[in-house]
CSV table of C-alpha atoms in Angstrom, one decimal:
chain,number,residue,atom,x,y,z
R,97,UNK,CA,0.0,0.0,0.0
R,98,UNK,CA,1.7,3.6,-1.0
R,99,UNK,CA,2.0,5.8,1.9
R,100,UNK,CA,-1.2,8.1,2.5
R,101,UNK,CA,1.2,11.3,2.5
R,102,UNK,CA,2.5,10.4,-0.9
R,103,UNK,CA,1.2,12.4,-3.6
R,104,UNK,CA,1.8,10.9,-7.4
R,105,UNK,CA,4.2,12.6,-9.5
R,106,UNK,CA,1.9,14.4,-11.6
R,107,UNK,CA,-0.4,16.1,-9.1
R,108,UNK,CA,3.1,17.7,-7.9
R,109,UNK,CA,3.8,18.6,-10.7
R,110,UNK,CA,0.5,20.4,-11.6
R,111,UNK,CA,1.0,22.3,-7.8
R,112,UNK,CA,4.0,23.2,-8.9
R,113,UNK,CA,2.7,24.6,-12.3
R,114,UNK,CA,-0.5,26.6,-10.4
R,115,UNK,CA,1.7,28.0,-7.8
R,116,UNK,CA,4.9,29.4,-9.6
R,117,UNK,CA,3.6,30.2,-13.0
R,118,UNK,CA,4.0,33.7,-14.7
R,119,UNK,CA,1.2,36.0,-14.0
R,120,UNK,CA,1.8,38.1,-17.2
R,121,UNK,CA,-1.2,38.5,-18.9
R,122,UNK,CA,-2.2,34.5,-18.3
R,123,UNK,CA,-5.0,34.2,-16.0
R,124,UNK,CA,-5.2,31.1,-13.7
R,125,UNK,CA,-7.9,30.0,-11.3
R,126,UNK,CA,-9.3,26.1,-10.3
R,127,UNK,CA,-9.5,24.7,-7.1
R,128,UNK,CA,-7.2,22.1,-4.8
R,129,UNK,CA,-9.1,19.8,-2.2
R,130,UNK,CA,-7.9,16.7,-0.1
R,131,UNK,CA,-11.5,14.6,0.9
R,132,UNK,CA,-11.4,11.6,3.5
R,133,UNK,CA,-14.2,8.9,3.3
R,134,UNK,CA,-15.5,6.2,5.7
R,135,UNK,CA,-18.0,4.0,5.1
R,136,UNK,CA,-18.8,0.9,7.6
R,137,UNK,CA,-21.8,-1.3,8.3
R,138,UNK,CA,-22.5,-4.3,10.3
R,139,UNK,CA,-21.5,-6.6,8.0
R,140,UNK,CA,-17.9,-6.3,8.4
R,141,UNK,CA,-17.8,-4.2,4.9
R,142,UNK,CA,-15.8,-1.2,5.4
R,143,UNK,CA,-14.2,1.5,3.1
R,144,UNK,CA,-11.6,4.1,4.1
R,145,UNK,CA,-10.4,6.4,0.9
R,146,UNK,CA,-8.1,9.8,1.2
R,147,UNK,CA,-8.7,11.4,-2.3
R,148,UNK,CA,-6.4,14.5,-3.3
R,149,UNK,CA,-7.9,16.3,-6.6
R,150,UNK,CA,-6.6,19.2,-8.6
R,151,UNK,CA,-8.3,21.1,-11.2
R,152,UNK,CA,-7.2,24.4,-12.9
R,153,UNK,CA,-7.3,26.7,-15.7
R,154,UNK,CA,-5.0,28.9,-17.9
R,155,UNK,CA,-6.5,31.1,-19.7
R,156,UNK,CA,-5.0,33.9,-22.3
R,157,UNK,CA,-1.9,31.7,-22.8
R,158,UNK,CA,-1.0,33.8,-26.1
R,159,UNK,CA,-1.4,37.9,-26.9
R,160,UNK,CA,-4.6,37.2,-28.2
R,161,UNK,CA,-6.1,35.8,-25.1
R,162,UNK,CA,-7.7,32.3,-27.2
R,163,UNK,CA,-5.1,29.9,-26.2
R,164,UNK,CA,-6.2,28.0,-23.0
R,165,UNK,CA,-5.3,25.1,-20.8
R,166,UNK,CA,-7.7,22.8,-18.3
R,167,UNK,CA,-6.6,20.0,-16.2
R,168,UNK,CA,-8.9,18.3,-13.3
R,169,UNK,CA,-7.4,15.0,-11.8
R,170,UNK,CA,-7.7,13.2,-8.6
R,171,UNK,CA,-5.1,10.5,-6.9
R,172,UNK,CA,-7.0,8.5,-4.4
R,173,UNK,CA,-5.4,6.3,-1.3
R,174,UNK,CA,-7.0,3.6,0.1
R,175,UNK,CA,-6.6,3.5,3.8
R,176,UNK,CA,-7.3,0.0,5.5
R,177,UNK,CA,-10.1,-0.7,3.7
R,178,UNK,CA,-12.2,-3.9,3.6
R,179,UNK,CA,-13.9,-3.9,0.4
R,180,UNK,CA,-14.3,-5.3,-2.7
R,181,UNK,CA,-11.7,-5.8,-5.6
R,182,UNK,CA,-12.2,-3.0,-8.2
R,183,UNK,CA,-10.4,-2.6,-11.7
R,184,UNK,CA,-11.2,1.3,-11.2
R,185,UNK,CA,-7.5,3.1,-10.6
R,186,UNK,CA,-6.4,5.2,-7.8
R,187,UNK,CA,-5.4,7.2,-10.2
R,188,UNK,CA,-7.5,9.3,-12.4
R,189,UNK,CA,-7.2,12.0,-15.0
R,190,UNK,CA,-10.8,13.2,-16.0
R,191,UNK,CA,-9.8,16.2,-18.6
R,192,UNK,CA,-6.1,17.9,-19.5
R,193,UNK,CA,-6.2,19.4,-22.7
R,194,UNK,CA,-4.9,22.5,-24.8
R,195,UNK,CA,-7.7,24.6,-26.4
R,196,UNK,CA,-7.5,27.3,-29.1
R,197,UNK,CA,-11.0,29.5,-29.3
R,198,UNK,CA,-10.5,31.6,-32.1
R,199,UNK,CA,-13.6,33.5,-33.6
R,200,UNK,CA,-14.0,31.4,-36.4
R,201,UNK,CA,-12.1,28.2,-35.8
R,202,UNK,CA,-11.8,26.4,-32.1
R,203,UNK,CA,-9.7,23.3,-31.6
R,204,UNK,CA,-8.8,21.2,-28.5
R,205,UNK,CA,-6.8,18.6,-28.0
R,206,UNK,CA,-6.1,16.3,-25.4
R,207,UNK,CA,-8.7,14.2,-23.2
R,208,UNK,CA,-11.9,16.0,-23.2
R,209,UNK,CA,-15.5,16.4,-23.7
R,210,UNK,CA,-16.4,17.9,-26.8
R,211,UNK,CA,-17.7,21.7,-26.2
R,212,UNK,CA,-21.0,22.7,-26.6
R,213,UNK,CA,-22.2,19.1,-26.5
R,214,UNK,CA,-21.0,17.0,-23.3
R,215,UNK,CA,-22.0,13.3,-24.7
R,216,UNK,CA,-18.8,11.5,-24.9
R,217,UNK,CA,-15.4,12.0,-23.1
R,218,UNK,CA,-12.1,11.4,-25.5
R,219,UNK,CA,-8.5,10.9,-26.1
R,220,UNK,CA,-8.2,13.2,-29.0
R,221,UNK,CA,-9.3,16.6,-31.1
R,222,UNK,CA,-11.9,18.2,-30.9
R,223,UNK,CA,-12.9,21.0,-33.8
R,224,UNK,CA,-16.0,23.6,-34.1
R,225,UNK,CA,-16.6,25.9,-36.9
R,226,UNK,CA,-18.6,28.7,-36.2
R,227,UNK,CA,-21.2,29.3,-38.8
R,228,UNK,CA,-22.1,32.8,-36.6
R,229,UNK,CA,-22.2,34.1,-33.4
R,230,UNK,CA,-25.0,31.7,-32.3
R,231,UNK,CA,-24.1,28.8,-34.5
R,232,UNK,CA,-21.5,26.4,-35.3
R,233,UNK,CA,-20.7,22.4,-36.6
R,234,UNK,CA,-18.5,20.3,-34.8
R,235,UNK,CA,-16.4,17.3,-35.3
R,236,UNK,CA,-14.8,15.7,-32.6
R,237,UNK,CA,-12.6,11.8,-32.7
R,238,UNK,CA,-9.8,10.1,-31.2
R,239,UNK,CA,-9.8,7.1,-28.8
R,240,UNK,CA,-12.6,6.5,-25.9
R,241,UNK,CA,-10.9,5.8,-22.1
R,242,UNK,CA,-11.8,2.7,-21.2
R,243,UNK,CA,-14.9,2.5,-19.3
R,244,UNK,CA,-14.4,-0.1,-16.6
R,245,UNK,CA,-10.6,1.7,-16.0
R,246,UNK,CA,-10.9,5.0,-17.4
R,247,UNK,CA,-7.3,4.7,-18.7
R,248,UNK,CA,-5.9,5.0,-22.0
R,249,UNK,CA,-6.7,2.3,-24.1
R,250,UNK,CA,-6.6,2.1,-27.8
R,251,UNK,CA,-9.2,-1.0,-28.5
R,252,UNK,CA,-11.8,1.7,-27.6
R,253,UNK,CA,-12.5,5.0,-30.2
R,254,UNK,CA,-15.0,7.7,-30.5
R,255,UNK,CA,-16.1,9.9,-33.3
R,256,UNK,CA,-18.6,12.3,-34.1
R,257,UNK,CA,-20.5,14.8,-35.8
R,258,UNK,CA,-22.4,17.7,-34.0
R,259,UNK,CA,-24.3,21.4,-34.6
R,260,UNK,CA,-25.6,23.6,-31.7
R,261,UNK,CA,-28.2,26.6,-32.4
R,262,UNK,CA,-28.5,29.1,-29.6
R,263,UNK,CA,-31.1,32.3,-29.1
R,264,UNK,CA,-32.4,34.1,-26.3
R,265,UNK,CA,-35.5,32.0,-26.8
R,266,UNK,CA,-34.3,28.8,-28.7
R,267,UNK,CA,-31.1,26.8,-28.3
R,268,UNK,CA,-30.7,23.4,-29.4
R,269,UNK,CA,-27.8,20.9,-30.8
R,270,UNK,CA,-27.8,17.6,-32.7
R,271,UNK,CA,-25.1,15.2,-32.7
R,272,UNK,CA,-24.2,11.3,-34.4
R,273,UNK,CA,-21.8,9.4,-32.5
R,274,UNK,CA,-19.8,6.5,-33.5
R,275,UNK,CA,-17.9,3.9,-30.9
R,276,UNK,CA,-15.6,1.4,-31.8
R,277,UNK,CA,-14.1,-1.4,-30.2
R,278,UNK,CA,-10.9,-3.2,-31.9
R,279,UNK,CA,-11.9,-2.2,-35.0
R,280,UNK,CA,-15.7,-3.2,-35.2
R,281,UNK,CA,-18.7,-1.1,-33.9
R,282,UNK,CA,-19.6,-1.0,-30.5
R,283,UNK,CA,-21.9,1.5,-30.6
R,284,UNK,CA,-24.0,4.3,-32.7
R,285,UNK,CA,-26.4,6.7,-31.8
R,286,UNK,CA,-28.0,9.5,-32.3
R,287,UNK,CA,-28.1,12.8,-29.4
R,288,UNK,CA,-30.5,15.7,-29.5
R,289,UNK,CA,-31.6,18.4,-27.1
R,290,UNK,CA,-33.8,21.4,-27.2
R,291,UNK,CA,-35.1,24.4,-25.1
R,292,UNK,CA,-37.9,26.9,-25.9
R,293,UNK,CA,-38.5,29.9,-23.8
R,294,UNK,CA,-42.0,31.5,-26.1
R,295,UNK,CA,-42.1,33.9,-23.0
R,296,UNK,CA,-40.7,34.4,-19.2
R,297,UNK,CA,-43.5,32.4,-17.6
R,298,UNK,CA,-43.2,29.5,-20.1
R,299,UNK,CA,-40.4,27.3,-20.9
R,300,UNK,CA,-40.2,23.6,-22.8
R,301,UNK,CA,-37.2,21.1,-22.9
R,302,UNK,CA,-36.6,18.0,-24.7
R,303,UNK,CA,-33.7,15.7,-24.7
R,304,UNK,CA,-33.7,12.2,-26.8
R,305,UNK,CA,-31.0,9.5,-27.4
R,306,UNK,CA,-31.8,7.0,-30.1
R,307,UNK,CA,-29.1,3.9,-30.6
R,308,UNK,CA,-28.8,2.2,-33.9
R,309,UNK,CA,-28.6,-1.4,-34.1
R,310,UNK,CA,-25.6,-1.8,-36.0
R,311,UNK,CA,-26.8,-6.2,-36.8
R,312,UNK,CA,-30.4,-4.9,-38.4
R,313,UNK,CA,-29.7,-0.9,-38.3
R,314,UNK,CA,-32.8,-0.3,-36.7
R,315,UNK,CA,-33.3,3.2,-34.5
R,316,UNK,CA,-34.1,2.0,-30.9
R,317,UNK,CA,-34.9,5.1,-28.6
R,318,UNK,CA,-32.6,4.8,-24.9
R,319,UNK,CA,-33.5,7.5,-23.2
R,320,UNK,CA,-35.8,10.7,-23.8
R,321,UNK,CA,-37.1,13.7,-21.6
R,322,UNK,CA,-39.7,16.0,-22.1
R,323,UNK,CA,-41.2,18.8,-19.6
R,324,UNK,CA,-43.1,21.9,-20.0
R,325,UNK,CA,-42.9,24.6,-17.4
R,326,UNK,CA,-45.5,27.6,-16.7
R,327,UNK,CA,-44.4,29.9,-13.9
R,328,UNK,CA,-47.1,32.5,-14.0
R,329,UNK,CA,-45.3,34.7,-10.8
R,330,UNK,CA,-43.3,34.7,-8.6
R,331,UNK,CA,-45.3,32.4,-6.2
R,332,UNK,CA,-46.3,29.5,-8.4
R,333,UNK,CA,-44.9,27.0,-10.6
R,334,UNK,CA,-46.2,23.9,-12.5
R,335,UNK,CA,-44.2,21.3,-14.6
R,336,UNK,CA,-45.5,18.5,-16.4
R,337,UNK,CA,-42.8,16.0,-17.7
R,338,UNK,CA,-42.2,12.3,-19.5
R,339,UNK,CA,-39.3,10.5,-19.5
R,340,UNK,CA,-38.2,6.8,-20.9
R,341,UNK,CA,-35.1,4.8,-20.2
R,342,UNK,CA,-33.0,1.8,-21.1
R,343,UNK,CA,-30.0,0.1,-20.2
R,344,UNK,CA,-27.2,1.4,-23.1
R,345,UNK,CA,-25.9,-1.9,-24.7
R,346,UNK,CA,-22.4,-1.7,-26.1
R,347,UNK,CA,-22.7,-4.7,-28.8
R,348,UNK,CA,-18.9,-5.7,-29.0
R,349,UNK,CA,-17.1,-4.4,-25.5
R,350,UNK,CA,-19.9,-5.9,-23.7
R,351,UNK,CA,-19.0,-10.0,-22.2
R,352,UNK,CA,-22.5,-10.1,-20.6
R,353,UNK,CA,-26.4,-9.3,-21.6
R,354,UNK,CA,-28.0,-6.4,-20.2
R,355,UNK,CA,-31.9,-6.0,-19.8
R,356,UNK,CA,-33.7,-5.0,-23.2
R,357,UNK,CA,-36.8,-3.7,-21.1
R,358,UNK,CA,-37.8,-0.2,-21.0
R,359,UNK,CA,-39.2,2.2,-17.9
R,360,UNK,CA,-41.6,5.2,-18.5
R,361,UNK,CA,-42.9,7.8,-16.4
R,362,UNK,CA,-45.0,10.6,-16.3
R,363,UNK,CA,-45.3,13.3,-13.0
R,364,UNK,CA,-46.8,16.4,-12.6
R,365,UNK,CA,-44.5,18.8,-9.9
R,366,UNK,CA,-46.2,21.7,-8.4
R,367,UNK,CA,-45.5,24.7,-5.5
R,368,UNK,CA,-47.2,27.7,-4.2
R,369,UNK,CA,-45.4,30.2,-2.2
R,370,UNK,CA,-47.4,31.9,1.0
R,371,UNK,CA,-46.8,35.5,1.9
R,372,UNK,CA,-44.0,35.4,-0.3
R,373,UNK,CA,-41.2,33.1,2.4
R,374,UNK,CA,-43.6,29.8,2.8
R,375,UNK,CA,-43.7,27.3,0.0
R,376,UNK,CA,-45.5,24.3,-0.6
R,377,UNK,CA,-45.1,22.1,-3.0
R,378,UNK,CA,-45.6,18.4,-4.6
R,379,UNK,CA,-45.1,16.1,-7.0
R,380,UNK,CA,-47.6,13.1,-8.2
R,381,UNK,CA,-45.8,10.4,-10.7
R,382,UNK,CA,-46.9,7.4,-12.6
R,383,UNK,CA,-44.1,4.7,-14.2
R,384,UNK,CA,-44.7,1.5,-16.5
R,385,UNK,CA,-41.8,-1.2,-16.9
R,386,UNK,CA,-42.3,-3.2,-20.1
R,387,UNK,CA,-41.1,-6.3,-19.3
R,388,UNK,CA,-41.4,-9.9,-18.9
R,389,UNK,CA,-42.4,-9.8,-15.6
R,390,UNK,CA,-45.9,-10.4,-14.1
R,391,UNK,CA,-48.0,-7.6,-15.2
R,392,UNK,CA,-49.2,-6.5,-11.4
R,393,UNK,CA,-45.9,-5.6,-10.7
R,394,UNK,CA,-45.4,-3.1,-13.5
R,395,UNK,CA,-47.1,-0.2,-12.5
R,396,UNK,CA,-45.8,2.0,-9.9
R,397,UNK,CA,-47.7,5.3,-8.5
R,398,UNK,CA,-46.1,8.0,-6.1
R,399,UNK,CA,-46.9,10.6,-4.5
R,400,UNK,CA,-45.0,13.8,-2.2
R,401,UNK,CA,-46.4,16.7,-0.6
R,402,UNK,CA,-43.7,19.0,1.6
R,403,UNK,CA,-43.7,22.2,3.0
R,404,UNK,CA,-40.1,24.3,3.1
R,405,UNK,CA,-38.9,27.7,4.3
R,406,UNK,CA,-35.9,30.0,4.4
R,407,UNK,CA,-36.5,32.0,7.1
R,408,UNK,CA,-39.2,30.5,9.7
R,409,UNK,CA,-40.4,33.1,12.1
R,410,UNK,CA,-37.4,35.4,10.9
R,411,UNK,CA,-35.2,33.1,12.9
R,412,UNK,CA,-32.6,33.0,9.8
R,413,UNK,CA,-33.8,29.2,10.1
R,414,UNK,CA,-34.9,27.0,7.1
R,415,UNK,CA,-36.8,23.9,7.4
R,416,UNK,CA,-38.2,21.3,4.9
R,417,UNK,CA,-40.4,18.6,5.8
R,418,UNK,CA,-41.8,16.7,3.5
R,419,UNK,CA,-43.3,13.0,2.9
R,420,UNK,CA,-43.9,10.7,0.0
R,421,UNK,CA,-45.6,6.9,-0.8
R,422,UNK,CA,-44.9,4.6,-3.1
R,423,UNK,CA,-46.7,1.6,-4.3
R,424,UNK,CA,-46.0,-0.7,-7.3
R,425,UNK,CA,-43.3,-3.0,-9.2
R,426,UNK,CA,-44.3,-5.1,-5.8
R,427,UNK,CA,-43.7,-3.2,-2.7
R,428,UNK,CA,-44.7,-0.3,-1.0
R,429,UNK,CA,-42.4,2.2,0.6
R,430,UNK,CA,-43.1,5.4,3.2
R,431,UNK,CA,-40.8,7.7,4.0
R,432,UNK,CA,-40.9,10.6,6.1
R,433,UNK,CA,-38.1,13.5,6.1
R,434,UNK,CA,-36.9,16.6,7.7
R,435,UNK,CA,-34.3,19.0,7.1
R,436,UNK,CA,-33.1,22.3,9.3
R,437,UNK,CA,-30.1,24.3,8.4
R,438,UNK,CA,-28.7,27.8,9.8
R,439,UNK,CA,-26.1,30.3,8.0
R,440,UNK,CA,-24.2,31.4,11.3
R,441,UNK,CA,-22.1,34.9,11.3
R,442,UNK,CA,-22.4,34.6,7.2
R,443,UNK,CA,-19.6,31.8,7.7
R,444,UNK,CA,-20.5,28.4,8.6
R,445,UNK,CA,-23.5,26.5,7.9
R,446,UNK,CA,-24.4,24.2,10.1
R,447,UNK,CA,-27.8,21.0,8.3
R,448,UNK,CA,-29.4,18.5,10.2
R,449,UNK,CA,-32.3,16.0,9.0
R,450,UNK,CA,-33.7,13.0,9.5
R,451,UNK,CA,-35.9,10.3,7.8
R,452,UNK,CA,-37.8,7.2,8.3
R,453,UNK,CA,-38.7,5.1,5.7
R,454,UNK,CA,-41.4,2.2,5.6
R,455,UNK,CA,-40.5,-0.8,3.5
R,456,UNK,CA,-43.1,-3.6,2.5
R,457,UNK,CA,-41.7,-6.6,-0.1
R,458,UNK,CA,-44.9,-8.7,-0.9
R,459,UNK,CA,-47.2,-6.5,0.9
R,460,UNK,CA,-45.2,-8.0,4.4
R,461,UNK,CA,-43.5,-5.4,6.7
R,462,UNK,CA,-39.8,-6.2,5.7
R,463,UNK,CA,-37.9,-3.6,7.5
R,464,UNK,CA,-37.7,0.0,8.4
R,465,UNK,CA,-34.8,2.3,8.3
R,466,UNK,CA,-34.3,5.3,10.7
R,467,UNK,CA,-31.5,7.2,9.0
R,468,UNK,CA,-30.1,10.6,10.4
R,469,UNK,CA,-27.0,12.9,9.7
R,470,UNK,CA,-25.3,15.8,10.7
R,471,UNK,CA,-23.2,18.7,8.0
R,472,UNK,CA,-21.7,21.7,8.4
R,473,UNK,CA,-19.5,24.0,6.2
R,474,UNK,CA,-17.5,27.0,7.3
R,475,UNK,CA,-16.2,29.2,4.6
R,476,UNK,CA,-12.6,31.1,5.1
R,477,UNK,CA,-11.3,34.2,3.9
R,478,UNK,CA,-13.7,33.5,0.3
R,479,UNK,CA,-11.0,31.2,-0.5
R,480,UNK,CA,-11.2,27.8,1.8
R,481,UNK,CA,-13.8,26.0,2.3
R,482,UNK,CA,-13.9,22.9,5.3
R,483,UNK,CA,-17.2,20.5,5.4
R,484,UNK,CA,-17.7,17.8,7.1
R,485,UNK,CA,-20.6,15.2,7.4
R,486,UNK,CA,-22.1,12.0,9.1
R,487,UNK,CA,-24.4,10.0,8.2
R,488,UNK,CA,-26.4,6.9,9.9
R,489,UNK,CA,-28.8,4.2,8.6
R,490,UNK,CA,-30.2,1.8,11.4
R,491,UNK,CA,-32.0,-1.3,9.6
R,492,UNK,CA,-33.7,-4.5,11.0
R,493,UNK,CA,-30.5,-6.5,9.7
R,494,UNK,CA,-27.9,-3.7,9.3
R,495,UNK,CA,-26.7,-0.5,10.3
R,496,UNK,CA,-24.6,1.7,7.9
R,497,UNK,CA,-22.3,4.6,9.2
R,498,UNK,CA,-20.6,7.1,6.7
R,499,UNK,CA,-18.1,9.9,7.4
R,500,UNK,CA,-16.9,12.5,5.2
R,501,UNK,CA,-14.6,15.6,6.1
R,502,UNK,CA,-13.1,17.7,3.3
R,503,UNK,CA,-11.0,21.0,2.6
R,504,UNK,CA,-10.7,22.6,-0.1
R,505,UNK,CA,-8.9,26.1,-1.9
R,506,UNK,CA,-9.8,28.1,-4.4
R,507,UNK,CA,-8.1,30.3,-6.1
């Protein structure tokens, strides 16, 4: 096991680079944070983690102020932990790449998501030609990180085609993506997403992804979302919404089957402020599962109604409180919750809740979970930030006790 006061090469490196470089004209911000995690139950399972992760930018890199680089890594130790083997690294780099954003002509290059259109990370280029000020095409390829280590690996590739429209009332981008995998097709699908705003009370969104089968090259939709929002003042707001899912199937990279059937749902959120500090609100949903299974249990209905407040009886103290039921896909759950939280002296925040939830498997009480936890953050000098939180879930069969403190600098 490395030592837990080793940091790898690289993140060195990268301190070294935020600390001591030139101020000039190149402008440099991001943020440095060390996190420590514990996580134990009753069952012996245990999980202590130290994670260490840096992310910066340098910006106006050249006269001209267009040439740009962004880095954001994390080097995680594991401290005595009882868990699980895992092929995930310690290790990870999630974007470090060079960027050129010229008026006409962006490029990028390194490991990245592609701008304008966040679908698909890469080892590679990325290229965007804008057609005007609101408008461009992209083109974007190289190799995909594998997904099950997230390090380089050049059986897996990515490439893809993409435009973006944007308006102070419609925005909007397309996209095809290929994936390959040693050569043969993995995946292909298409991306969309749109937003309408016909006036301030009124807004739509709508975001589909549609897979093509590369054996019979049919379009299978994977995942869609659609919602329309009417906020006629300041004190109301109603959204009605649909959204679909399936599991993504990656047809070569994949060694085991994944399940073909597809979720739906369709809720109705709504809230009503009183006197302008006391909100209301709820939300009423209804999902289908299409699937094999026996058709009572593919129905599920629930329901929420809460109440929530900044300021209760200008104490400076907020409060939600709020409870839900759910019945269907066979079982029934309760669950009751409260939260209250306090800004002290503009400087540390101090949240407490609470929940209880009622679980029944077959229509049979099968266990009920108290769970209760205690966060607070105090903010330094606008620059450091400390948090830490607890967390405890007490079970019929188990109890589970998490532990999180974390400090962090921004600059």
């Amino acid at each position: 096991m490395r030592s837990p006061i080793k940091a790898s090469g690289l993140t060195l490196l990268l301190l070294f680079a935020v600390f001591t470089a030139d101020s000039g004209a190149m402008e440099t911000s991001g943020i440095v944070s060390v996190e420590d995690f514990y996580y134990k139950d009753s069952n012996t399972y245990a999980q202590h983690l130290l994670t260490a992760r840096v992310r910066f930018d340098l910006t106006k890199l050249n006269e001209s102020g267009s040439l740009a680089f962004h880095f954001d890594g994390r080097d995680r130790v594991r401290l005595g932990s009882k868990t699980t083997t895992s092929t995930s690294k310690n290790e990870r780099i999630d974007t470090l790449y060079l960027e050129n954003n010229g008026k006409l002509l962006y490029l990028a290059a390194g490991r990245l998501l592609p701008k304008d259109i966040y679908i698909e990370r890469i080892d590679g280029v990325n290229a965007i030609y804008n057609l005007s000020v609101n408008s461009g095409i992209g083109l974007f390829g190289g190799l995909r990180p594998d997904p099950y280590t997230d390090s380089f690996n050049s059986s897996f590739t990515s490439a893809g085609v993409y435009g973006y429209y944007r308006s102070s009332t419609v925005s909007g981008n397309v996209a095809y993506v290929y994936n390959g995998y040693k050569g043969a097709t993995d995946r292909q699908y298409l991306y969309g997403q749109a937003s309408y705003n016909p006036a301030s009370q009124v807004s739509v969104f709508a975001t589909a992804t549609a897979d093509i089968n590369p054996v019979n090259k049919k379009i299978q939709l994977v995942n869609g979302i659609m919602e329309l929002s009417w906020r006629p003042d300041f004190n109301a707001a109603v959204s009605v919404g649909f959204n679909t899912f399936r599991s993504t199937r990656f047809y070569k990279s994949m060694l085991f089957a994944v399940d073909d059937s597809r979720q739906q749902a369709y809720y109705i959120n709504a809230n009503y402020r009183i006197y302008g500090k006391y909100n209301v609100y709820g939300r009423v949903e209804r999902q289908h599962r299409h699937s094999s299974v026996d058709e009572s249990s593919q129905n599920f209905n629930s329901f929420r109604a809460g109440f929530n407040t900044d300021d209760i009886l200008a104490s400076g103290v907020a409060i939600d409180m709020n409870a839900s039921t759910a019945n269907g896909y066979g079982s029934k759950h309760n669950t009751y919750n409260a939260e209250i939280s306090r800004l002290n002296w503009e400087v540390l925040q101090v949240v407490a809740h609470a929940s209880y939830m009622q679980n029944w498997y077959g229509y049979i009480n099968s266990d009920n979970i108290l769970a209760y936890g205690l966060s607070s953050y105090l903010y330094m000098k606008n620059s450091w930030t400390f948090s830490f939180s607890f967390e405890r879930e007490q079970g019929k069969d188990s109890v589970t006790s998490r532990l999180m403190t974390r400090i962090a600098f921004k600059f």
